[in-house]
XYZ file of C-alpha atoms in Angstrom:
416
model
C -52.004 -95.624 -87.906
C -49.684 -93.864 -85.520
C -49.347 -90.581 -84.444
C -46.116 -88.367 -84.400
C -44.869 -86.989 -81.141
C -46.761 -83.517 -79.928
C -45.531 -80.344 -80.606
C -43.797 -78.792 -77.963
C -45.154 -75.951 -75.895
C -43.450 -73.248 -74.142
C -43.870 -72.906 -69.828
C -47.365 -71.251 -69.147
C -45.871 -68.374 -68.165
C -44.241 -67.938 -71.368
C -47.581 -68.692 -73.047
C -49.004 -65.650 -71.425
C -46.368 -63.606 -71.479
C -46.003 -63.943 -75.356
C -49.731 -63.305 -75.976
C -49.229 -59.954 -73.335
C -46.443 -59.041 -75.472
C -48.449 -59.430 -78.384
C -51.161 -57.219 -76.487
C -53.748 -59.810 -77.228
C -56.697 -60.823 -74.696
C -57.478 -64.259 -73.115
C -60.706 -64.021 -75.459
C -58.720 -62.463 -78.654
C -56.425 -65.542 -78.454
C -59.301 -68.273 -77.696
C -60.856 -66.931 -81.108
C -57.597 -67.341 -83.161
C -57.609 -71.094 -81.922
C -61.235 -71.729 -81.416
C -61.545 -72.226 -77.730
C -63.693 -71.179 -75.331
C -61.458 -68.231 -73.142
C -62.004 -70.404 -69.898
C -60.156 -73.003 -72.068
C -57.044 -70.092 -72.758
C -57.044 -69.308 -69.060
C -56.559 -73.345 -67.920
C -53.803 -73.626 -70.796
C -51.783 -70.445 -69.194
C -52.294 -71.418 -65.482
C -50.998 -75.181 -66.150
C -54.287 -76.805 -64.979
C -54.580 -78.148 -68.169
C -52.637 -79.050 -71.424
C -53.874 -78.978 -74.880
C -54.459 -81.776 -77.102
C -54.935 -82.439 -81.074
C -56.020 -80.226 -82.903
C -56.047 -77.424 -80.559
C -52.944 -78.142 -79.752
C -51.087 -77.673 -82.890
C -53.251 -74.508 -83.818
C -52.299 -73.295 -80.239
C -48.300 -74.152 -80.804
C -48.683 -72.688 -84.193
C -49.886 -69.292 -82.770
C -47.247 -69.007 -80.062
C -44.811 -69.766 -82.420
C -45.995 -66.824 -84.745
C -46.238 -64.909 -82.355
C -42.766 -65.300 -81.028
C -40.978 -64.769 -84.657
C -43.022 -61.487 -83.978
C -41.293 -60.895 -81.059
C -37.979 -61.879 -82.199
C -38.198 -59.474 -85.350
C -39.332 -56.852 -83.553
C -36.399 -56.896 -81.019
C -33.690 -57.304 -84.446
C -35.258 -54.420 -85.973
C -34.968 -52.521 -82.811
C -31.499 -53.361 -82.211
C -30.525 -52.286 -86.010
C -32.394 -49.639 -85.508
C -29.735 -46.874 -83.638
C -31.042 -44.843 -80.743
C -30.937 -41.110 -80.541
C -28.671 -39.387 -78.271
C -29.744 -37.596 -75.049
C -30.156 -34.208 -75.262
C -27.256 -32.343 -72.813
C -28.760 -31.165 -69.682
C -28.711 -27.254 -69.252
C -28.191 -25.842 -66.002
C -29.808 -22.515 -65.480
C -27.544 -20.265 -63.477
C -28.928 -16.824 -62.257
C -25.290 -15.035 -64.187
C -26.844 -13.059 -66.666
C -23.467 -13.012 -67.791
C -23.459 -17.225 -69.065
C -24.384 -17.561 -72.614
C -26.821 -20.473 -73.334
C -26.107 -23.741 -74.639
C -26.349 -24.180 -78.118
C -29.463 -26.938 -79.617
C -28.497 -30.316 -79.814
C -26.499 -31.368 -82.758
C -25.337 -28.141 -83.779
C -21.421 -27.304 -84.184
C -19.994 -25.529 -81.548
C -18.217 -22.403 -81.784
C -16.354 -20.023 -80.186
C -18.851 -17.153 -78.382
C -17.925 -13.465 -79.245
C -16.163 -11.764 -76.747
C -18.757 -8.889 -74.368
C -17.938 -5.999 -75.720
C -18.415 -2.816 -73.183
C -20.784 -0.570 -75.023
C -23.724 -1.327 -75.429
C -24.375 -3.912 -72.559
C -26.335 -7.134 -74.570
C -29.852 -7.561 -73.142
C -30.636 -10.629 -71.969
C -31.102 -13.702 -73.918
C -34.141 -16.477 -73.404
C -32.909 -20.032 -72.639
C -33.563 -21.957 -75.948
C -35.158 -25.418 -74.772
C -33.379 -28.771 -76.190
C -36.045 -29.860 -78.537
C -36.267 -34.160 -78.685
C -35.415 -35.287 -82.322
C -38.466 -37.228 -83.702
C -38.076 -41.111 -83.764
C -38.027 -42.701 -87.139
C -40.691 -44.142 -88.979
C -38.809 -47.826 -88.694
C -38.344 -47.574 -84.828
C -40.079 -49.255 -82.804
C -42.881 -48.343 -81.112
C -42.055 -49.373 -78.225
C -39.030 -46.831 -78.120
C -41.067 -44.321 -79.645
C -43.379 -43.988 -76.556
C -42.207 -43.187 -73.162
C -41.655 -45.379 -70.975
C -44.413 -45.550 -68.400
C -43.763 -45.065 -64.531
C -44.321 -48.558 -62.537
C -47.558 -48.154 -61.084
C -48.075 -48.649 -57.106
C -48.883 -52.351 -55.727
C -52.467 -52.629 -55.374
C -53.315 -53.047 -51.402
C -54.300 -56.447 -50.509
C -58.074 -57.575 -50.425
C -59.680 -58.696 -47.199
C -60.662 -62.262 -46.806
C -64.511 -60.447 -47.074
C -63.322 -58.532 -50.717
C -62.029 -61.351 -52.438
C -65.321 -63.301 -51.421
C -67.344 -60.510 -52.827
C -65.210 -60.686 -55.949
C -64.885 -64.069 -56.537
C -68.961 -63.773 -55.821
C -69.929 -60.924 -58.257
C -67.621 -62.348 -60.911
C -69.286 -65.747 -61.211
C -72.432 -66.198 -59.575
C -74.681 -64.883 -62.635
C -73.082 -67.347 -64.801
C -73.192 -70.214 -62.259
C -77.051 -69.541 -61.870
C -77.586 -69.624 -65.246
C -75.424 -73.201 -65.743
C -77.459 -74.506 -62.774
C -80.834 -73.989 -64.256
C -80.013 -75.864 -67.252
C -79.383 -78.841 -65.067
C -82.524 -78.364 -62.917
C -84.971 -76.574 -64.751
C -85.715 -74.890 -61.951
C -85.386 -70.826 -61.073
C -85.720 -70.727 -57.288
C -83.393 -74.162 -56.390
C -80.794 -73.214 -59.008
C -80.072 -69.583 -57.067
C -80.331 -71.717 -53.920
C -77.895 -74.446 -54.872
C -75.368 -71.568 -55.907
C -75.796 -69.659 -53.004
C -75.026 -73.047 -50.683
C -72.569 -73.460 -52.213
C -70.633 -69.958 -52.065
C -71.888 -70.113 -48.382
C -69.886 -73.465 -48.310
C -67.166 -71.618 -49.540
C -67.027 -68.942 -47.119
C -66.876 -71.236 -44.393
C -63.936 -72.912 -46.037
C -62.131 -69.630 -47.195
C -58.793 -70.647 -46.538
C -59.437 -73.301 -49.044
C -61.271 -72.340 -51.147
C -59.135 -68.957 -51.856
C -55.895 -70.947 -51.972
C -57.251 -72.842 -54.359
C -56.031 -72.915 -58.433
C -60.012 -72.760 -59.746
C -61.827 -71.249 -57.089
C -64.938 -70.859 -59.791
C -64.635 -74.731 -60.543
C -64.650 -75.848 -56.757
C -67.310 -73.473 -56.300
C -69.221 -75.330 -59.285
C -68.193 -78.372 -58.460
C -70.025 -77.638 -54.803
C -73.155 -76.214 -56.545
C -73.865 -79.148 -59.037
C -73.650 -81.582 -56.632
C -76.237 -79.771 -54.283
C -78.881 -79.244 -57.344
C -78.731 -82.808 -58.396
C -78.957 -84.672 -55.144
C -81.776 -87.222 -55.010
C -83.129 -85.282 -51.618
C -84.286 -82.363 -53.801
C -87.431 -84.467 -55.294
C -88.446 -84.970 -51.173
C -88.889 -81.367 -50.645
C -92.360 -79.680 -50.393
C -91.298 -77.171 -53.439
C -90.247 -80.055 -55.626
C -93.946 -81.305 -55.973
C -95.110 -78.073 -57.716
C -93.269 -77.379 -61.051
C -92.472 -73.785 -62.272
C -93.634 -72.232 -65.324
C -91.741 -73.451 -68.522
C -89.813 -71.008 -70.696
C -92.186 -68.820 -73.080
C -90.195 -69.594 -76.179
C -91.676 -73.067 -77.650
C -87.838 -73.988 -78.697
C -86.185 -73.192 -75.569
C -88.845 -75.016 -73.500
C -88.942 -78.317 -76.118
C -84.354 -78.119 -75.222
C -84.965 -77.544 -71.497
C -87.540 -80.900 -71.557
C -84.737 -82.702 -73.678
C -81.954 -81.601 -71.009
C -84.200 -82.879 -68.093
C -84.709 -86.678 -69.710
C -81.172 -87.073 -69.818
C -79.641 -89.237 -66.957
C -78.266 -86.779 -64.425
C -74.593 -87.684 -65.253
C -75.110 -87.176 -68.662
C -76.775 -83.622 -68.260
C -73.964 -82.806 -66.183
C -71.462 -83.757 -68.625
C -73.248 -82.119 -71.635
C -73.618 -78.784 -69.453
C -69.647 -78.705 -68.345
C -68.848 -79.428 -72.097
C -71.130 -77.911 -74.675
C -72.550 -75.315 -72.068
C -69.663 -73.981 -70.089
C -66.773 -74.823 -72.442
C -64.417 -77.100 -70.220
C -62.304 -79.301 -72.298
C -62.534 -83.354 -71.611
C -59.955 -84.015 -68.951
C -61.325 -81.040 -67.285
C -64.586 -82.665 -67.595
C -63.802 -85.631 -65.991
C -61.781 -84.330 -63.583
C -65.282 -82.358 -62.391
C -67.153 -85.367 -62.824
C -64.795 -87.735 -61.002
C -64.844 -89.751 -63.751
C -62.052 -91.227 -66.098
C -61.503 -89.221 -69.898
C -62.932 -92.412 -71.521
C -66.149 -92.469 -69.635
C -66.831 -88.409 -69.643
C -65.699 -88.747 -73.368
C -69.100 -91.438 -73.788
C -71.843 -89.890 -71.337
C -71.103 -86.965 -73.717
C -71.811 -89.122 -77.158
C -74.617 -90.718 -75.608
C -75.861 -87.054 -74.215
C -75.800 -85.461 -77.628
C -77.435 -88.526 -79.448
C -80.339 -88.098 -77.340
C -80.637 -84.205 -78.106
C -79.824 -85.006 -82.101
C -82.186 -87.427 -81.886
C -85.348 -85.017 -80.333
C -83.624 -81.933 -82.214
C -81.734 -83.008 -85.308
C -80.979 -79.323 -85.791
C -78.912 -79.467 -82.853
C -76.395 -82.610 -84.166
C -73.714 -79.737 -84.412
C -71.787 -78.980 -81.367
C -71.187 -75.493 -82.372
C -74.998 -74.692 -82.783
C -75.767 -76.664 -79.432
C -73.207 -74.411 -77.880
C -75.271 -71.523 -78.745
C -78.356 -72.668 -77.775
C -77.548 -73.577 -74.531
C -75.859 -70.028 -74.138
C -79.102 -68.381 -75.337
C -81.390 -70.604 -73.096
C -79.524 -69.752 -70.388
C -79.571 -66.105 -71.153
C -83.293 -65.812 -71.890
C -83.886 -66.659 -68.487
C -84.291 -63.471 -66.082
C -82.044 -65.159 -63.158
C -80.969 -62.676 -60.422
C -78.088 -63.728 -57.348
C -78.356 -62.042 -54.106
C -76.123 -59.851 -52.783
C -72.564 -61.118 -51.774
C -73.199 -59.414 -47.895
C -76.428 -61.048 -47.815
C -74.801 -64.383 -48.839
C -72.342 -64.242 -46.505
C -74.497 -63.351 -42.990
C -76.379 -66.664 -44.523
C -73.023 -68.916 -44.374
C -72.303 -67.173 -40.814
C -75.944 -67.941 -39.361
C -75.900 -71.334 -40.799
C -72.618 -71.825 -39.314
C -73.439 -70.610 -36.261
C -76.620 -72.879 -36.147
C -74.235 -75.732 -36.631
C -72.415 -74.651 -33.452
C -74.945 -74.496 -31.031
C -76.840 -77.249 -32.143
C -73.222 -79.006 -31.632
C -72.816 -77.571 -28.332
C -76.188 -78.814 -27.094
C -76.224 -81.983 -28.558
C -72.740 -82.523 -26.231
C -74.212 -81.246 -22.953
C -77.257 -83.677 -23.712
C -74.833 -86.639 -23.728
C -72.842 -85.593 -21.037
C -75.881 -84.822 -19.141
C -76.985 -88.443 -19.586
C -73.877 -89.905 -19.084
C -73.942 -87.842 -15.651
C -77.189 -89.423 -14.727
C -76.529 -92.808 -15.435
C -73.383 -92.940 -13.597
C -75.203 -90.834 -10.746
C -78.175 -93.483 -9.922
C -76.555 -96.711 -11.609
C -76.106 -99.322 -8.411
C -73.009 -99.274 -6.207
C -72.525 -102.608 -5.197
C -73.363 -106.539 -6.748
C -76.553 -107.843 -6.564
C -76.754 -111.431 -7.298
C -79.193 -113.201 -9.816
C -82.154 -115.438 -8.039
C -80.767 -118.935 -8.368
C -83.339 -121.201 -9.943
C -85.727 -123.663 -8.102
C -84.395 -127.170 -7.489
C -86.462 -130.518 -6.763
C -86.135 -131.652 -3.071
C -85.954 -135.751 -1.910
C -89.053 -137.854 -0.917
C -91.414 -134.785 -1.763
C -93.256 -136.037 -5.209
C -93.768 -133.103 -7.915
C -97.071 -131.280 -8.159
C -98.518 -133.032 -10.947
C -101.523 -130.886 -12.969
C -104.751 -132.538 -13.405
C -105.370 -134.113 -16.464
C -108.383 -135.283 -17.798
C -110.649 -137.880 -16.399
C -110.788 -141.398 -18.001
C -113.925 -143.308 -19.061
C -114.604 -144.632 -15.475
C -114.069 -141.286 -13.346
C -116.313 -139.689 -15.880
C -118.993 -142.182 -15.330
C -118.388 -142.544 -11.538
C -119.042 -138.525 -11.625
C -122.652 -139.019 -13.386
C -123.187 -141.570 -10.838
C -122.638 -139.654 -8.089
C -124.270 -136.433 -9.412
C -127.165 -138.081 -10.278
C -127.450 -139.956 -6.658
C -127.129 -136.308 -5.072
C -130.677 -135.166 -6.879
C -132.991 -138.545 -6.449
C -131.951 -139.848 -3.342
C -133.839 -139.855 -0.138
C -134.988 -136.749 2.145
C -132.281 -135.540 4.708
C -134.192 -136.836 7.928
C -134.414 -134.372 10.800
C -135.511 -134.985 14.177
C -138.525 -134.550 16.068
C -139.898 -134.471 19.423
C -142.332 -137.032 20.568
């Protein structure tokens, strides 16, 4: 069975600005097609394109909503628009007559007549004639004045931004891969500090929020974690007895897995977005996912549907109290860190150059030759070693030893 060609899309910035037209939200819009917003936000910055089923409810919904847009403009070009009202100068002549209302006939004014002088007259206003019932109402209303450019945000503003905006939710994501409070606020913070060092980057960036995700799941599940001191004592498990049976399931998955479940059924990434975080191809983030929510069906049957695992996840998450520090405080951290870095650079190089000073300061200035090794001279026999005595030198030994203790008295002379 083969499938027919996609439906065609409009350019993301037509997608958002015919759901702006519309006057309908990111999240308004990701309910009509039954997405997750982050998913309507990827579609309309051209990070990512939808597929299947989402993508012919999402074509079918711009395409309503253009015809919208379309019959509004017909109707408002049927529709004729009122004439401006003249302008009226006031003069200080008490003499000048005023200007008659808008869309009266005008006639000839009476002639002054001497006697008696007329009093003066109040300026009649041009009233606006009320817009029809059919018009739209976007000709109705008046048109607003442009508002000022916002100022630009300092490098330290958009951090703080970028920080309060996402951090919460990125603590809360982290835990569920970790199970831990106190090294899923640390992995997040690394990783904005990470950021801040690499600002230029990181703010130039398409998903800031993803590379800063990206950053912090790598740095909770690195196999170093389960060396450190606070690794060995585990935290208290959630109070709930459902929330802590789905936090044990989450922690016997394989890391990749976890991962994958998280970014898809927790955060609401599509695949390819999925994979892209992962580094791993659509096919393979497509099957750690299967396998993932096989092994949570299988300990929690109630949680087979991805719609009801999607809420549990949210609601562990959320029953956790999980606080972020301060984006100032997070910052002087990076800055410290980074300065540590420095120095420690700096004094590791005037070690080596230190040494390398030394060395070249008492190494030797001129060639000593190697001792040349003994040779054997003419006519001079070898030094032999003793070896060990044969049958007959042993014997003649005894002899001789024994001769020593019984032979006769050492005679010494006498005087006669």
């Amino acid at each position: 069975m083969t499938r027919g060609p996609a439906t065609p899309l409009p350019s993301p910035k037509a997608r958002r600005r015919l759901r702006e037209a519309a006057s309908l939200t990111q999240t308004q819009l990701a309910e009509r097609v039954g997405v997750a917003p982050g998913t309507v936000r990827a579609w309309e910055s051209g990070r990512t394109t939808p597929r299947g089923r989402k993508r012919e409810a999402y074509a079918k919904l711009l395409k309503a909503l253009a015809e919208e847009e379309e019959s509004a403009a017909r109707q408002a070009a049927r529709t004729p628009q009122p004439a401006p009202p003249p302008k009226t100068e006031p003069t200080g002549d008490r003499a000048s007559a005023p200007e008659a209302c808008p869309g009266a006939e005008a006639e000839p004014e009476p002639e002054p007549e001497p006697e008696p002088e007329p009093e003066p007259v109040a300026m009649p206003m041009p009233m606006r004639e009320p817009a029809p019932e059919s018009q739209p109402r976007s000709t109705r209303e008046p048109v607003p004045e442009p508002r000022p450019a916002p100022a630009p945000l300092t490098p330290a503003q958009a951090f703080d931004a970028l920080y309060e905006f996402s951090a919460p939710a990125l603590v809360r994501q982290t835990f569920l891969l970790t199970g831990r409070r106190e090294q899923a606020r640390e992995s997040v913070e690394r990783a904005f500090q990470t950021a801040w060092e690499r600002w230029p980057e990181v703010a130039r960036d398409r998903d800031p929020v993803g590379w800063v995700r990206a950053t912090a799941y790598e740095y909770a599940l690195s196999p170093w974690q389960r060396f450190r001191p606070r690794h060995r004592h585990p935290e208290p498990p959630p109070a709930d007895p459902g929330d802590r049976t789905l936090l044990n399931t989450l922690l016997r998955l394989p890391p990749r897995h976890r991962r994958t479940l998280v970014l898809y059924d927790g955060v609401g990434l599509d695949l390819p977005e999925t994979a892209a975080e992962t580094e791993a191809s659509t096919p393979a983030a497509a099957h750690r996912l299967l396998r993932a929510r096989e092994a949570v069906a299988g300990r929690l049957p109630a949680l087979a549907d991805p719609q009801v695992l999607h809420r549990r996840l949210a609601e562990l998450a959320s029953n956790e109290r999980l606080g972020a520090a301060r984006p100032p405080t997070v910052r002087r951290g990076g800055e410290r860190r980074a300065r540590f870095r420095t120095r420690a650079a700096i004094a590791f190089t005037v070690a080596l150059i230190g040494t390398t000073a030394l060395t070249v300061r008492t190494a030797p200035t001129h060639y000593e030759p190697p001792v040349s090794p003994g040779q054997a001279v003419r006519g001079v026999p070898p030094r032999v070693a003793p070896g060990s005595l044969s049958d007959e030198e042993l014997e003649l030994r005894q002899k001789l030893r024994d001769q020593l203790q019984d032979g006769p008295e050492r005679l010494s002379p006498q005087l006669e």
